[in-house]
Short mmCIF file of C-alpha atoms in Angstrom, two decimals:
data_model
loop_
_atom_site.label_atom_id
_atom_site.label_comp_id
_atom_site.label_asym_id
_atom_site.label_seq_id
_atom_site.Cartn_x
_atom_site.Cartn_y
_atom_site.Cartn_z
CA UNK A 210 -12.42 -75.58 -36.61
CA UNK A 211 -14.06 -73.40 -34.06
CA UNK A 212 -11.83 -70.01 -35.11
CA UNK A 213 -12.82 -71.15 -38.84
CA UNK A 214 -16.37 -71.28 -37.69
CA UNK A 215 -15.79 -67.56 -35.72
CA UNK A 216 -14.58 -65.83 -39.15
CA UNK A 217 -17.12 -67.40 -41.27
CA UNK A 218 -20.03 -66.46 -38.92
CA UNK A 219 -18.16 -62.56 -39.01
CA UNK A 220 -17.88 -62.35 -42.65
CA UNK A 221 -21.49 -63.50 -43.33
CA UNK A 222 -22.55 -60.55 -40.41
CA UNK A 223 -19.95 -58.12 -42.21
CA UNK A 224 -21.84 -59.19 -45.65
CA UNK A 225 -25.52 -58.98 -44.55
CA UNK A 226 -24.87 -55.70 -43.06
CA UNK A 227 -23.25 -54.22 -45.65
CA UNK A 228 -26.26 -55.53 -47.78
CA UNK A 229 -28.89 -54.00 -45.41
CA UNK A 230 -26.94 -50.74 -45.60
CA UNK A 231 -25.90 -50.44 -49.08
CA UNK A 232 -29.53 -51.36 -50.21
CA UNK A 233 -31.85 -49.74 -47.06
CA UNK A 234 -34.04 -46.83 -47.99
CA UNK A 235 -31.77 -43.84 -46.62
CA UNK A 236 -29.22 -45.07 -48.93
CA UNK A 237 -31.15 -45.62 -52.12
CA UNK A 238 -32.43 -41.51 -51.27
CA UNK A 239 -28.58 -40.74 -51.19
CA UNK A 240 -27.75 -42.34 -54.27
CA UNK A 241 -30.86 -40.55 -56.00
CA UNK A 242 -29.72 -37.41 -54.72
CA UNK A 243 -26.46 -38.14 -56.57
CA UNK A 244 -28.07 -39.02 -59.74
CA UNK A 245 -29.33 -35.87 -59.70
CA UNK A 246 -26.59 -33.92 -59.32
CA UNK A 247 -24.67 -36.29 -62.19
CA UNK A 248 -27.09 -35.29 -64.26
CA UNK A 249 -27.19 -31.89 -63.52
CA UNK A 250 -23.78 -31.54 -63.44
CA UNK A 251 -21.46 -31.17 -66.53
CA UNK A 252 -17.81 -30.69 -67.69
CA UNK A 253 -17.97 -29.65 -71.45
CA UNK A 254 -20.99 -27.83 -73.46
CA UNK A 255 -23.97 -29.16 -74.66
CA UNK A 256 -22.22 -32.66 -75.14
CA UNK A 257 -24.67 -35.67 -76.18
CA UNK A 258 -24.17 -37.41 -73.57
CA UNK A 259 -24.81 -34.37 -71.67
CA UNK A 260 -28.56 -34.05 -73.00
CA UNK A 261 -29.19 -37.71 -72.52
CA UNK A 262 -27.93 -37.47 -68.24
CA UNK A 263 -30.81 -34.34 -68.34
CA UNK A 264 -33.26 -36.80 -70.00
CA UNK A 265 -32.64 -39.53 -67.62
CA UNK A 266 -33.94 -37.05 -64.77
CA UNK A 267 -37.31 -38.06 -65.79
CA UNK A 268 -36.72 -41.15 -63.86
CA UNK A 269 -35.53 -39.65 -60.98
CA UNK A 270 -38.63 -37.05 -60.24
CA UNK A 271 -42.10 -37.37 -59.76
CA UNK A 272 -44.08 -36.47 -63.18
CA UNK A 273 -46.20 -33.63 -60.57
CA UNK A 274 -43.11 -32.43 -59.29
CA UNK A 275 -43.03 -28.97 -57.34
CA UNK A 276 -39.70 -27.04 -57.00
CA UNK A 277 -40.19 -23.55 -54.60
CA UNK A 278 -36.90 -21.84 -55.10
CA UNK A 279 -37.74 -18.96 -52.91
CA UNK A 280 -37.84 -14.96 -53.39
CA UNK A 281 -36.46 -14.12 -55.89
CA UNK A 282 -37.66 -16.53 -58.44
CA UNK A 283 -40.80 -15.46 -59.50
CA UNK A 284 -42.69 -18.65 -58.78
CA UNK A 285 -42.41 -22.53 -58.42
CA UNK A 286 -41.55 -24.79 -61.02
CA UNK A 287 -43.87 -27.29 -61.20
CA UNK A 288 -43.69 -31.04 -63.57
CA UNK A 289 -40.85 -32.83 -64.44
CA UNK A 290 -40.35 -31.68 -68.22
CA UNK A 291 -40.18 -27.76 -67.01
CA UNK A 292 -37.62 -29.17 -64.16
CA UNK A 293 -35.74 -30.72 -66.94
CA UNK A 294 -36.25 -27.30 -69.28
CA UNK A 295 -34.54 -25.18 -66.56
CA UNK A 296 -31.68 -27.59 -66.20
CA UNK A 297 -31.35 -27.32 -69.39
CA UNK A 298 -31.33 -23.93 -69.68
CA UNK A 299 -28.65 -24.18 -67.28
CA UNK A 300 -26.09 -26.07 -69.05
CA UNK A 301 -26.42 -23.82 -72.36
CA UNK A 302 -26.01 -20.62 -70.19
CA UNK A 303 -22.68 -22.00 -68.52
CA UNK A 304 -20.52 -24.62 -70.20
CA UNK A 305 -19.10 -26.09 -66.66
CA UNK A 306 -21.75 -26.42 -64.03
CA UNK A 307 -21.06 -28.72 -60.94
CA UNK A 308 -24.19 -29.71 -58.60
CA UNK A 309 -23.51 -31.24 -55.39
CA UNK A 310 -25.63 -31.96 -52.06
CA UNK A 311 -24.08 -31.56 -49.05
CA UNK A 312 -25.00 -32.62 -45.49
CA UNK A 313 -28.20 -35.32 -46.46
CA UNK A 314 -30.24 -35.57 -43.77
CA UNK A 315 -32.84 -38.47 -44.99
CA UNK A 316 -36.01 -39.07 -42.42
CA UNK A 317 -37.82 -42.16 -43.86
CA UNK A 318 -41.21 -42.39 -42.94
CA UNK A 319 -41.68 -38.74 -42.26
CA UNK A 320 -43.30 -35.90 -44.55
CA UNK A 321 -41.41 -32.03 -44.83
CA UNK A 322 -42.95 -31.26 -41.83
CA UNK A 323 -41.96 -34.03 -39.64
CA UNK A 324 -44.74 -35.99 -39.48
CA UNK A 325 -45.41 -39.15 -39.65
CA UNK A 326 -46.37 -40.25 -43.02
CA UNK A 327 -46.08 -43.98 -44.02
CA UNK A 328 -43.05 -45.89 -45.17
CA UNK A 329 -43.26 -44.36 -48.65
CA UNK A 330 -42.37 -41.05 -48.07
CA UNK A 331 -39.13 -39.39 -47.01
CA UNK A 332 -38.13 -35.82 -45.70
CA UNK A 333 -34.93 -35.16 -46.90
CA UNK A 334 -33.03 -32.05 -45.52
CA UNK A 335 -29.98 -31.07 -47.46
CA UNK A 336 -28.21 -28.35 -48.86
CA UNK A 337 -27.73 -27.97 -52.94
CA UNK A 338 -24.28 -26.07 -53.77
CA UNK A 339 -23.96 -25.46 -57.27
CA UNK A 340 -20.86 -23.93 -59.13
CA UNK A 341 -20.36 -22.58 -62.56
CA UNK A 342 -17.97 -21.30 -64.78
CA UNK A 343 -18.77 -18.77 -67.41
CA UNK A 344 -17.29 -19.01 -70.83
CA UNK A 345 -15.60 -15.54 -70.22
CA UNK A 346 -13.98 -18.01 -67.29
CA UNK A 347 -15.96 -16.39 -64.24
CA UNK A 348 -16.71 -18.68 -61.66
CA UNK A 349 -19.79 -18.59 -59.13
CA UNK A 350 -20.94 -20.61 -56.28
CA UNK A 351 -24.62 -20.71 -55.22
CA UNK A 352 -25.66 -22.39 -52.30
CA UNK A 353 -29.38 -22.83 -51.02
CA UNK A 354 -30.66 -25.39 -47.84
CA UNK A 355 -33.74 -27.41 -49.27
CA UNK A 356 -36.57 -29.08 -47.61
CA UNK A 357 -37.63 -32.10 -50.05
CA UNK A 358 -40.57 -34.22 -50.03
CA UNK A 359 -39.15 -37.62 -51.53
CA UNK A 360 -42.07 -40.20 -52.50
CA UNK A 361 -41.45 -44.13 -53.39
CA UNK A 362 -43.39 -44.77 -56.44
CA UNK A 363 -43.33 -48.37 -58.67
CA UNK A 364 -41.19 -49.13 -56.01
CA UNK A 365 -38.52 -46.42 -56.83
CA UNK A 366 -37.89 -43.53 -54.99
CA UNK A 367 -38.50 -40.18 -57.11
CA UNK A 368 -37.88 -36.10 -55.47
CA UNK A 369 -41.87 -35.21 -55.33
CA UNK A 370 -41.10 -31.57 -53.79
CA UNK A 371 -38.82 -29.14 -53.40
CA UNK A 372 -38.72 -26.22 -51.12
CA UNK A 373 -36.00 -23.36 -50.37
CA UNK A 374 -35.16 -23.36 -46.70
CA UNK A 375 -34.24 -19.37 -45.31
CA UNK A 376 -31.12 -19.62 -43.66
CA UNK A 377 -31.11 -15.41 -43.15
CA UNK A 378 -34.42 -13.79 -42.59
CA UNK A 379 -34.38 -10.84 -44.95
CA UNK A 380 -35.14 -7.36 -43.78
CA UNK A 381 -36.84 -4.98 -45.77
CA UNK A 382 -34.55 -4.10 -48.54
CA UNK A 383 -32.10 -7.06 -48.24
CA UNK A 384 -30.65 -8.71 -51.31
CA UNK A 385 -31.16 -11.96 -52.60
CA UNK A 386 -27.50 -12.86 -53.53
CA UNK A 387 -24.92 -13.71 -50.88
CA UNK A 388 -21.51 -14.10 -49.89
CA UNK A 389 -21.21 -17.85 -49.19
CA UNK A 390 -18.12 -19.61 -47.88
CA UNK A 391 -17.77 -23.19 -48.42
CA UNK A 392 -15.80 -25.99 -46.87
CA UNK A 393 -13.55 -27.69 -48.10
CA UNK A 394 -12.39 -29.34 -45.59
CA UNK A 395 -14.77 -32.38 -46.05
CA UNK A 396 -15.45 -32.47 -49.87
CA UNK A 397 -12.69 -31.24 -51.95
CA UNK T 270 23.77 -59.18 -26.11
CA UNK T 271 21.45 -56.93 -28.30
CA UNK T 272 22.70 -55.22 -31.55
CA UNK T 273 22.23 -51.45 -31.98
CA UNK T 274 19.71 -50.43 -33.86
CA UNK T 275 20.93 -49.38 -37.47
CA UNK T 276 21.03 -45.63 -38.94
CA UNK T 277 17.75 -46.16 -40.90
CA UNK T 278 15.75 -47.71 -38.13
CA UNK T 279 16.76 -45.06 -35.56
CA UNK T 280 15.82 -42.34 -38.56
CA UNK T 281 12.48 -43.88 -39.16
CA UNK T 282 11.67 -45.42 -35.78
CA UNK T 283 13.43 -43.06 -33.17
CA UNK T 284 15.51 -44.47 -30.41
CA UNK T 285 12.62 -46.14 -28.97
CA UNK T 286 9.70 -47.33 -31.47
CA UNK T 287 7.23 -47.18 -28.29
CA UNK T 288 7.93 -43.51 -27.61
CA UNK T 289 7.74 -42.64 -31.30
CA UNK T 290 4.55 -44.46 -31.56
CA UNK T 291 3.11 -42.37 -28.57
CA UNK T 292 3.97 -39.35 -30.02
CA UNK T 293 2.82 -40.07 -33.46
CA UNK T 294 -0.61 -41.02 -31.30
CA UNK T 295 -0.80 -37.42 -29.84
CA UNK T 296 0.31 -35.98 -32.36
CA UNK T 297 -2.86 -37.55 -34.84
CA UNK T 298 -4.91 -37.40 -31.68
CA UNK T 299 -4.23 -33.20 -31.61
CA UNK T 300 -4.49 -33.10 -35.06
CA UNK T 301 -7.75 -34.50 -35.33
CA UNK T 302 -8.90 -32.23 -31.91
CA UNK T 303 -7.62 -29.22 -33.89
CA UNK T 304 -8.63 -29.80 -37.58
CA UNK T 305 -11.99 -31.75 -36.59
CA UNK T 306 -13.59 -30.63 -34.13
CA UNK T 307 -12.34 -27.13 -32.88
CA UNK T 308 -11.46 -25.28 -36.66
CA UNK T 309 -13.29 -25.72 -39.41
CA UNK T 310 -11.43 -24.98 -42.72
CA UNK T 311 -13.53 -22.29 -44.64
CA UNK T 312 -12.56 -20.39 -47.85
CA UNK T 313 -14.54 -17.34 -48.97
CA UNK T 314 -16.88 -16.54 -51.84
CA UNK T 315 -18.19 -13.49 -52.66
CA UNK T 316 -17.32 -9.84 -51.85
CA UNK T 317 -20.18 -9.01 -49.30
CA UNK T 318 -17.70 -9.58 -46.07
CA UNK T 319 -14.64 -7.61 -47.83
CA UNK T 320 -12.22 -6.31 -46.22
CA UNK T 321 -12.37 -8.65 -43.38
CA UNK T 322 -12.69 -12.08 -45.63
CA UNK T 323 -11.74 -11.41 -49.59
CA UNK T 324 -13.15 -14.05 -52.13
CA UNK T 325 -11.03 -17.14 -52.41
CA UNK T 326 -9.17 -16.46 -48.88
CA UNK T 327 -8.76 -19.41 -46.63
CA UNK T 328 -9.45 -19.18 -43.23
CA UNK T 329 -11.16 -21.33 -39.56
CA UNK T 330 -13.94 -21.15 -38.15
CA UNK T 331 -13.47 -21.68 -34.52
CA UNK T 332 -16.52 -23.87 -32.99
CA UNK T 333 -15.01 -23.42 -29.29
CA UNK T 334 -16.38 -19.26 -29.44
CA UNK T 335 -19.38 -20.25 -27.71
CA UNK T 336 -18.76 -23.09 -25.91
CA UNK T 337 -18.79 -20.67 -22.65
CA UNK T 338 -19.67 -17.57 -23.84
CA UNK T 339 -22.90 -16.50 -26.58
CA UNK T 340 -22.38 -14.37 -29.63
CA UNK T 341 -21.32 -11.24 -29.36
CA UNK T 342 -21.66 -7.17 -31.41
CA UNK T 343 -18.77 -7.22 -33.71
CA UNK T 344 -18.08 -11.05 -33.98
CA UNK T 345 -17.82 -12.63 -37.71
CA UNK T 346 -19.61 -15.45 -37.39
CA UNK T 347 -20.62 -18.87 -39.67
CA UNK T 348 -24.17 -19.33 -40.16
CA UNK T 349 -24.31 -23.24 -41.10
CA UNK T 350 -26.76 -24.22 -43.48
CA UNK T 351 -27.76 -27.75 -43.39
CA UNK T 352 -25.15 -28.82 -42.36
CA UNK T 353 -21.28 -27.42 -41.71
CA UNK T 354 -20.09 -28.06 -45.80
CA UNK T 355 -21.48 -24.90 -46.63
CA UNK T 356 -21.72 -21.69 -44.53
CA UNK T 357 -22.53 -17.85 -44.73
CA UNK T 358 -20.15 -15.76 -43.15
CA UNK T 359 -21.35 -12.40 -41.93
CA UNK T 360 -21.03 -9.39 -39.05
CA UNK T 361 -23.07 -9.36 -35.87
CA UNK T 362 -24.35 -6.23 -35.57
CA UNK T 363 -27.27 -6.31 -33.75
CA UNK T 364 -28.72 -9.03 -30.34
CA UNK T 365 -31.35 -10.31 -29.45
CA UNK T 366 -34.20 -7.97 -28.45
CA UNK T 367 -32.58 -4.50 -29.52
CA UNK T 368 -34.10 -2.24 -32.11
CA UNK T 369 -32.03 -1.93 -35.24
CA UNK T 370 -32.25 -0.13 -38.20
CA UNK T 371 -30.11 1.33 -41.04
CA UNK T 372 -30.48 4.99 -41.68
CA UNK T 373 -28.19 6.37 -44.41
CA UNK T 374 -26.29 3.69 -44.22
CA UNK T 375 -25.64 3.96 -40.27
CA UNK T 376 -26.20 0.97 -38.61
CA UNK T 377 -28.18 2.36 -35.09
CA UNK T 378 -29.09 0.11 -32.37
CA UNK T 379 -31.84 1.22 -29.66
CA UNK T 380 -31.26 4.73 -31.18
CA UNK T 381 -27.67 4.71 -30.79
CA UNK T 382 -25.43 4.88 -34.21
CA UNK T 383 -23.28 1.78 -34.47
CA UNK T 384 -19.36 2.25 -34.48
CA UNK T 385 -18.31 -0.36 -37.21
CA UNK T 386 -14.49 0.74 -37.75
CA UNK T 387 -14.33 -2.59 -40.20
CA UNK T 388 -16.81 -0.74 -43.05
CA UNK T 389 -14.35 0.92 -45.14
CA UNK T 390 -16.88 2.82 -47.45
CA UNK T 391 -20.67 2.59 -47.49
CA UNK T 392 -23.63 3.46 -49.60
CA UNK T 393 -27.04 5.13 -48.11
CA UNK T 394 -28.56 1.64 -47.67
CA UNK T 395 -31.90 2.21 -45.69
CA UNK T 396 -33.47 -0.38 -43.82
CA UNK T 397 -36.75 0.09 -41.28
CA UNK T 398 -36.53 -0.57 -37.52
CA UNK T 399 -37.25 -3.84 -36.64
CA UNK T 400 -37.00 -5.34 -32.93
CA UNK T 401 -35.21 -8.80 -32.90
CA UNK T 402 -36.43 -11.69 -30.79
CA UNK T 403 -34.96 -13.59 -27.99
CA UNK T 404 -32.95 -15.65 -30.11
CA UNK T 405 -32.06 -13.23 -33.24
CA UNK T 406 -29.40 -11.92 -34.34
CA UNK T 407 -28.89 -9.50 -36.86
CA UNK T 408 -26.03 -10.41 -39.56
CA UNK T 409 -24.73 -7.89 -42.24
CA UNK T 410 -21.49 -8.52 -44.30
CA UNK T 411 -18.68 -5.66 -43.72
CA UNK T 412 -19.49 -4.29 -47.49
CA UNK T 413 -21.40 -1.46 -47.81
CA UNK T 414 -20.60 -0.61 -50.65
CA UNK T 415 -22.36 -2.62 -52.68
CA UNK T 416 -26.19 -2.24 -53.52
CA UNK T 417 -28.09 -2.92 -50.81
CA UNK T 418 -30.26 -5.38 -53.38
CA UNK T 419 -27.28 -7.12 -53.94
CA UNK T 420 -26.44 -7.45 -50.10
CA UNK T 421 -28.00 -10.34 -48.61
CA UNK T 422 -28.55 -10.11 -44.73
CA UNK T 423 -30.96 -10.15 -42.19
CA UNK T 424 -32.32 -12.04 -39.27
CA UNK T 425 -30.11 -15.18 -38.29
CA UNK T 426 -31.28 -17.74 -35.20
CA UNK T 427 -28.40 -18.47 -32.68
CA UNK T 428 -29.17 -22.53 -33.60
CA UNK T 429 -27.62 -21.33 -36.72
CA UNK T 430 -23.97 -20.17 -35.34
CA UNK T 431 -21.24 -22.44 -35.37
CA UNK T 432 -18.71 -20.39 -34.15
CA UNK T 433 -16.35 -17.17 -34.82
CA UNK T 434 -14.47 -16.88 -37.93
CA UNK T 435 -10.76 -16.29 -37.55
CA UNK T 436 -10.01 -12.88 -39.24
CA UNK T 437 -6.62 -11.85 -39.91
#
């Protein structure tokens, strides 16, 4: 009675904290993070589906969102429907294009610059890697580390900002592009 | 009176199950040591750090470099980003608080032109002296020849280093 007692009392702890973890702020950020990158992401051109995933980004960022991509980008990107332009503009250019985010760092309760700033907001450090494939069949891997402001809004959590982190301080006349080696020790 | 262990436990168990179960232990345990926390499994993209590391080539980064010693002229190193998924690979070529610049394509550090036997062939890239601070680094990839617009490198903090990359 007492041992049935022991593994009920266990599986209700195993169940409440899988609960608190599956459904606790840091991992409701993750899971955003991956919507993104789902809808971002895409195996054959221009499919319907395909253009309904980029619409359903409109749920996923804030309406005012600001994206900074950094030099050399001429500026930011700034509201959802020119977020969900570019992405588009992405997927016609390259039939395959994979997004990922690697490493998610999620600070709840803090702003991008560490700060404390309320339970509603959430710095999220993380680096984007995004691969495509040309339909000549050339494949490319870009890679940036990104500093985003993540807001909860109608109680859902939505990407409010976006900023390029530097990993290399350019010198005067370095390049933009970069060698980039990836692991795949973890992911793939 | 025991009976002797038959031909397909011996082959699967050993002679002694405890033994083989203490060596499959070490064995995971050096694995894991090796593969986990000392060499991290990299695999090149791009052409900037050719001919040391060609696009698509597999090789470690080896996170025990500085465990007693700090980076070093010459070392190819991994410059994490966020986190250890994704790195840049690139050259050391200059430490913290020298004065570097590129003249002609001549790396020269505190007036001194740079010996870099591991640039095949290099373009006139030019680049202004700049003095690095106590904790910079400056990082170039081994391929000059490419356009220097096309070459991305520059200052890189030592927080940034994980470790060596194995060149072979």
């Amino acid at each position: 009675m007492v041992k049935k007692g022991a593994a009920l009392a266990a599986a209700v702890a195993i169940a409440v904290a899988a609960y608190a973890y599956w459904f606790s702020d840091e991992r409701q950020i993750v899971r955003l993070l991956q919507a993104v990158a789902e809808s971002a992401s895409q195996d054959e051109p221009l499919a319907m589906a395909g253009m309904a995933k980029v619409a359903g980004l409109r749920t996923l960022l804030a309406p005012d969102i600001s994206i900074d991509p950094g030099p050399p980008a001429p500026g930011p990107i700034t509201g959802a429907a020119e977020v969900m332009a570019a992405v588009t503009r992405l997927r016609s250019t390259f039939p395959v294009v994979h997004v990922r985010f690697e490493d998610i760092q999620v600070a709840v309760g803090r702003d991008e610059s560490g700060a404390d700033s309320g339970a509603g907001t959430a710095a999220v450090h993380t680096t984007l890697r995004v691969e495509t494939r040309s339909a000549a069949g050339d494949e490319s891997l870009d890679a940036r580390e990104l500093s985003l402001l993540v807001l909860r809004r109608d109680g859902r959590w939505v990407i409010a900002a976006v900023k390029t982190v530097p990993v290399l301080e350019r010198v005067a006349g370095a390049g933009g592009t970069a060698i980039r080696v990836e692991d795949r020790s973890n992911h793939d | 009176m025991t009976t002797p262990p038959s031909r397909l436990q011996t082959a699967v168990l050993g002679r002694s199950w405890r033994w083989t179960l203490a060596r499959s232990a070490l064995l995971i345990g050096a694995a894991w040591l090796a593969f986990g926390v000392v060499l991290l499994p990299v695999r090149g993209a791009g052409v900037s750090m050719r001919p040391a590391v060609e696009d698509g080539q597999l090789t470690f980064v080896n996170r025990a470099a500085y465990w007693r010693r700090e980076p070093a002229r010459g070392d190819v190193v991994a410059l994490r980003m966020a986190g250890p998924s994704v790195v840049y690979i690139k050259r050391i070529v200059g430490l913290p608080g020298e004065r570097v610049a590129i003249e002609r394509g001549q790396v020269v550090v505190d007036g001194v032109p740079l010996d870099e036997p591991y640039v095949a062939r290099r373009r006139p890239w030019d680049v202004p002296p700049l003095v690095l601070g106590p904790a910079e680094y400056l990082v170039i990839g081994d391929n000059r020849d490419m356009r220097v617009q096309d070459h991305d490198f520059g200052r890189a903090q030592r927080s940034r280093m994980l470790g060596t990359v194995i060149v072979w």
